[in-house]
PDB file of C-alpha atoms in Angstrom:
ATOM      1  CA  GLU A1094    -112.056 -33.659 -55.931  1.00 53.00           C
ATOM      2  CA  LEU A1095    -111.762 -34.316 -52.215  1.00 59.00           C
ATOM      3  CA  ASN A1096    -115.536 -34.720 -51.932  1.00 64.00           C
ATOM      4  CA  ASP A1097    -115.487 -37.186 -54.846  1.00 59.00           C
ATOM      5  CA  PHE A1098    -112.801 -39.190 -53.088  1.00 61.00           C
ATOM      6  CA  PHE A1099    -114.811 -39.538 -49.885  1.00 62.00           C
ATOM      7  CA  ASP A1100    -118.034 -40.189 -51.738  1.00 63.00           C
ATOM      8  CA  GLY A1101    -116.391 -43.160 -53.516  1.00 60.00           C
ATOM      9  CA  LYS A1102    -116.695 -41.655 -57.007  1.00 60.00           C
ATOM     10  CA  SER A1103    -112.916 -41.443 -57.559  1.00 59.00           C
ATOM     11  CA  THR A1104    -111.933 -45.089 -58.008  1.00 62.00           C
ATOM     12  CA  SER A1105    -108.797 -44.405 -60.032  1.00 69.00           C
ATOM     13  CA  THR A1106    -107.156 -42.548 -57.166  1.00 70.00           C
ATOM     14  CA  ILE A1107    -107.961 -45.307 -54.707  1.00 72.00           C
ATOM     15  CA  SER A1108    -106.594 -47.995 -57.011  1.00 76.00           C
ATOM     16  CA  LYS A1109    -103.381 -45.986 -57.528  1.00 80.00           C
ATOM     17  CA  VAL A1110    -102.890 -45.638 -53.781  1.00 80.00           C
ATOM     18  CA  VAL A1111    -103.552 -49.358 -53.209  1.00 81.00           C
ATOM     19  CA  LYS A1112    -101.123 -50.384 -55.992  1.00 87.00           C
ATOM     20  CA  LYS A1113     -98.437 -48.078 -54.610  1.00 90.00           C
ATOM     21  CA  ALA A1114     -98.932 -49.505 -51.094  1.00 91.00           C
ATOM     22  CA  LYS A1115     -98.674 -53.069 -52.471  1.00 94.00           C
ATOM     23  CA  ARG A1116     -95.427 -52.250 -54.301  1.00 95.00           C
ATOM     24  CA  ILE A1117     -93.895 -50.691 -51.224  1.00 96.00           C
ATOM     25  CA  THR A1118     -94.934 -53.675 -49.081  1.00 97.00           C
ATOM     26  CA  ILE A1119     -93.522 -56.190 -51.565  1.00 97.00           C
ATOM     27  CA  LEU A1120     -90.193 -54.319 -51.848  1.00 97.00           C
ATOM     28  CA  ARG A1121     -89.936 -54.031 -48.078  1.00 97.00           C
ATOM     29  CA  ASN A1122     -90.594 -57.782 -47.664  1.00 98.00           C
ATOM     30  CA  ILE A1123     -88.003 -58.641 -50.329  1.00 98.00           C
ATOM     31  CA  GLY A1124     -85.436 -56.397 -48.601  1.00 97.00           C
ATOM     32  CA  ILE A1125     -86.072 -57.931 -45.197  1.00 98.00           C
ATOM     33  CA  SER A1126     -85.937 -61.463 -46.623  1.00 98.00           C
ATOM     34  CA  LEU A1127     -82.605 -60.804 -48.377  1.00 98.00           C
ATOM     35  CA  PHE A1128     -81.118 -59.327 -45.212  1.00 98.00           C
ATOM     36  CA  VAL A1129     -82.227 -62.330 -43.122  1.00 98.00           C
ATOM     37  CA  ILE A1130     -80.897 -64.837 -45.706  1.00 98.00           C
ATOM     38  CA  VAL A1131     -77.471 -63.125 -45.900  1.00 98.00           C
ATOM     39  CA  PHE A1132     -77.276 -62.917 -42.096  1.00 98.00           C
ATOM     40  CA  LEU A1133     -78.156 -66.606 -41.675  1.00 98.00           C
ATOM     41  CA  LEU A1134     -75.657 -67.708 -44.331  1.00 97.00           C
ATOM     42  CA  ILE A1135     -72.837 -65.777 -42.679  1.00 97.00           C
ATOM     43  CA  THR A1136     -73.767 -67.016 -39.207  1.00 97.00           C
ATOM     44  CA  LEU A1137     -74.073 -70.644 -40.295  1.00 95.00           C
ATOM     45  CA  SER A1138     -70.787 -70.522 -42.243  1.00 91.00           C
ATOM     46  CA  LEU A1139     -68.871 -69.125 -39.285  1.00 93.00           C
ATOM     47  CA  SER A1140     -70.482 -71.633 -36.922  1.00 92.00           C
ATOM     48  CA  TRP A1141     -69.581 -74.508 -39.278  1.00 88.00           C
ATOM     49  CA  LEU A1142     -65.954 -73.366 -39.490  1.00 85.00           C
ATOM     50  CA  PHE A1143     -65.787 -73.063 -35.699  1.00 88.00           C
ATOM     51  CA  ILE A1144     -67.131 -76.616 -35.243  1.00 86.00           C
ATOM     52  CA  LEU A1145     -64.750 -78.003 -37.886  1.00 84.00           C
ATOM     53  CA  ARG A1146     -61.787 -76.225 -36.249  1.00 84.00           C
ATOM     54  CA  GLY A1147     -62.768 -77.793 -32.918  1.00 85.00           C
ATOM     55  CA  SER A1148     -62.825 -81.227 -34.540  1.00 83.00           C
ATOM     56  CA  GLN A1149     -59.380 -80.570 -36.000  1.00 83.00           C
ATOM     57  CA  GLU A1150     -57.922 -79.565 -32.647  1.00 84.00           C
ATOM     58  CA  LYS A1151     -59.441 -82.643 -30.972  1.00 85.00           C
ATOM     59  CA  ALA A1152     -57.990 -84.868 -33.705  1.00 82.00           C
ATOM     60  CA  MET A1153     -54.552 -83.269 -33.261  1.00 83.00           C
ATOM     61  CA  ARG A1154     -54.638 -83.891 -29.493  1.00 85.00           C
ATOM     62  CA  ASP A1155     -55.719 -87.503 -30.014  1.00 84.00           C
ATOM     63  CA  ILE A1156     -53.020 -88.137 -32.622  1.00 83.00           C
ATOM     64  CA  GLU A1157     -50.296 -86.643 -30.412  1.00 83.00           C
ATOM     65  CA  LEU A1158     -51.410 -88.718 -27.425  1.00 85.00           C
ATOM     66  CA  PHE A1159     -51.677 -91.892 -29.503  1.00 83.00           C
ATOM     67  CA  SER A1160     -48.239 -91.239 -31.002  1.00 81.00           C
ATOM     68  CA  ARG A1161     -46.682 -90.782 -27.559  1.00 83.00           C
ATOM     69  CA  ILE A1162     -48.106 -94.128 -26.455  1.00 86.00           C
ATOM     70  CA  THR A1163     -47.462 -96.235 -29.563  1.00 83.00           C
ATOM     71  CA  ASN A1164     -44.254 -94.609 -30.893  1.00 79.00           C
ATOM     72  CA  PRO A1165     -42.415 -93.171 -27.885  1.00 78.00           C
ATOM     73  CA  ASN A1166     -39.163 -92.545 -29.789  1.00 79.00           C
ATOM     74  CA  ILE A1167     -40.755 -90.769 -32.756  1.00 81.00           C
ATOM     75  CA  GLU A1168     -41.389 -87.040 -32.504  1.00 80.00           C
ATOM     76  CA  LEU A1169     -44.042 -85.087 -34.366  1.00 79.00           C
ATOM     77  CA  LEU A1170     -42.740 -81.875 -35.954  1.00 76.00           C
ATOM     78  CA  THR A1171     -45.534 -79.868 -37.477  1.00 73.00           C
ATOM     79  CA  SER A1172     -49.018 -80.505 -38.681  1.00 74.00           C
ATOM     80  CA  GLN A1173     -50.388 -79.245 -41.935  1.00 76.00           C
ATOM     81  CA  ASN A1174     -54.066 -79.024 -42.692  1.00 75.00           C
ATOM     82  CA  GLU A1175     -54.120 -80.142 -46.316  1.00 72.00           C
ATOM     83  CA  SER A1176     -57.810 -79.802 -47.059  1.00 70.00           C
ATOM     84  CA  ASN A1177     -61.098 -79.108 -45.416  1.00 69.00           C
ATOM     85  CA  GLY A1178     -64.138 -80.723 -46.879  1.00 72.00           C
ATOM     86  CA  VAL A1179     -67.636 -80.037 -45.737  1.00 75.00           C
ATOM     87  CA  PHE A1180     -67.587 -82.847 -43.184  1.00 78.00           C
ATOM     88  CA  GLU A1181     -63.920 -83.832 -42.983  1.00 81.00           C
ATOM     89  CA  GLY A1182     -60.329 -82.663 -43.242  1.00 83.00           C
ATOM     90  CA  ILE A1183     -56.851 -84.108 -43.768  1.00 84.00           C
ATOM     91  CA  LEU A1184     -53.914 -83.581 -41.388  1.00 83.00           C
ATOM     92  CA  THR A1185     -50.319 -84.383 -42.289  1.00 83.00           C
ATOM     93  CA  PHE A1186     -47.672 -84.702 -39.576  1.00 82.00           C
ATOM     94  CA  ASN A1187     -43.964 -84.644 -40.350  1.00 83.00           C
ATOM     95  CA  ARG A1188     -42.135 -87.032 -38.012  1.00 84.00           C
ATOM     96  CA  TYR A1189     -38.552 -87.720 -37.111  1.00 84.00           C
ATOM     97  CA  LYS A1190     -36.628 -90.113 -34.919  1.00 85.00           C
ATOM     98  CA  GLU A1191     -33.352 -89.491 -33.128  1.00 82.00           C
ATOM     99  CA  ILE A1192     -30.819 -92.242 -33.734  1.00 83.00           C
ATOM    100  CA  GLU A1193     -27.626 -91.752 -31.715  1.00 83.00           C
ATOM    101  CA  GLY A1194     -28.402 -88.069 -31.318  1.00 81.00           C
ATOM    102  CA  ILE A1195     -28.943 -87.459 -35.036  1.00 82.00           C
ATOM    103  CA  PRO A1196     -32.488 -86.562 -36.208  1.00 81.00           C
ATOM    104  CA  VAL A1197     -33.561 -88.824 -39.050  1.00 83.00           C
ATOM    105  CA  ASP A1198     -36.606 -88.122 -41.181  1.00 82.00           C
ATOM    106  CA  TRP A1199     -39.215 -90.689 -40.415  1.00 80.00           C
ATOM    107  CA  SER A1200     -42.531 -91.135 -42.128  1.00 77.00           C
ATOM    108  CA  ASN A1201     -45.288 -88.632 -42.750  1.00 79.00           C
ATOM    109  CA  HIS A1202     -48.378 -89.477 -40.771  1.00 79.00           C
ATOM    110  CA  VAL A1203     -51.528 -88.615 -42.747  1.00 82.00           C
ATOM    111  CA  VAL A1204     -54.866 -88.730 -40.973  1.00 82.00           C
ATOM    112  CA  ARG A1205     -58.383 -87.956 -42.122  1.00 83.00           C
ATOM    113  CA  TYR A1206     -60.635 -86.573 -39.397  1.00 83.00           C
ATOM    114  CA  SER A1207     -64.365 -86.207 -39.434  1.00 80.00           C
ATOM    115  CA  LEU A1208     -66.701 -83.557 -38.117  1.00 77.00           C
ATOM    116  CA  PHE A1209     -68.415 -86.234 -36.074  1.00 75.00           C
ATOM    117  CA  GLY A1210     -65.235 -87.247 -34.226  1.00 69.00           C
ATOM    118  CA  GLY A1211     -63.917 -90.165 -36.241  1.00 68.00           C
ATOM    119  CA  MET A1212     -60.344 -90.494 -37.532  1.00 67.00           C
ATOM    120  CA  SER A1213     -58.803 -92.823 -40.057  1.00 66.00           C
ATOM    121  CA  ARG A1214     -55.265 -93.227 -41.268  1.00 62.00           C
ATOM    122  CA  PHE A1215     -54.370 -93.247 -44.939  1.00 55.00           C
ATOM    123  CA  THR A1216     -52.605 -96.422 -46.000  1.00 48.00           C
ATOM    124  CA  GLY A1217     -49.206 -96.291 -47.638  1.00 46.00           C
ATOM    125  CA  HIS A1218     -47.916 -93.283 -45.721  1.00 45.00           C
ATOM    126  CA  SER A1219     -46.231 -95.060 -42.844  1.00 43.00           C
ATOM    127  CA  LEU A1220     -43.034 -96.230 -44.588  1.00 39.00           C
ATOM    128  CA  ILE A1221     -39.627 -94.832 -43.694  1.00 39.00           C
ATOM    129  CA  GLN A1222     -38.490 -92.153 -46.117  1.00 38.00           C
ATOM    130  CA  ASN A1223     -35.009 -92.236 -47.625  1.00 33.00           C
TER     131      ASN A1223
END
């Protein structure tokens, strides 16, 4: 049988070996492709979250600085990140003002920030709360 193989008379054995090699190669390529896709998705997701978090921190610093300049008697309490979209997020700041030493709830300051550095204020959220 070995002599038939080397003489080229045993074509069924050669075709079986070639088919098996093709299957193994295809499975290996599929496995490598799946691994690379999963790795890239995880890496890109974490990078995107890191960039969005940086935009949020920059927006918080800008809002605090702007508030100190435009509303010097109004203090910002806490910020809440209400939602994160793909390219933007919403920050809500609770504010208060001290009148004769008594803290009085002031308005909530709601700001939408963008991944690309822009900020915009929601309308209707700057009235004094009762």
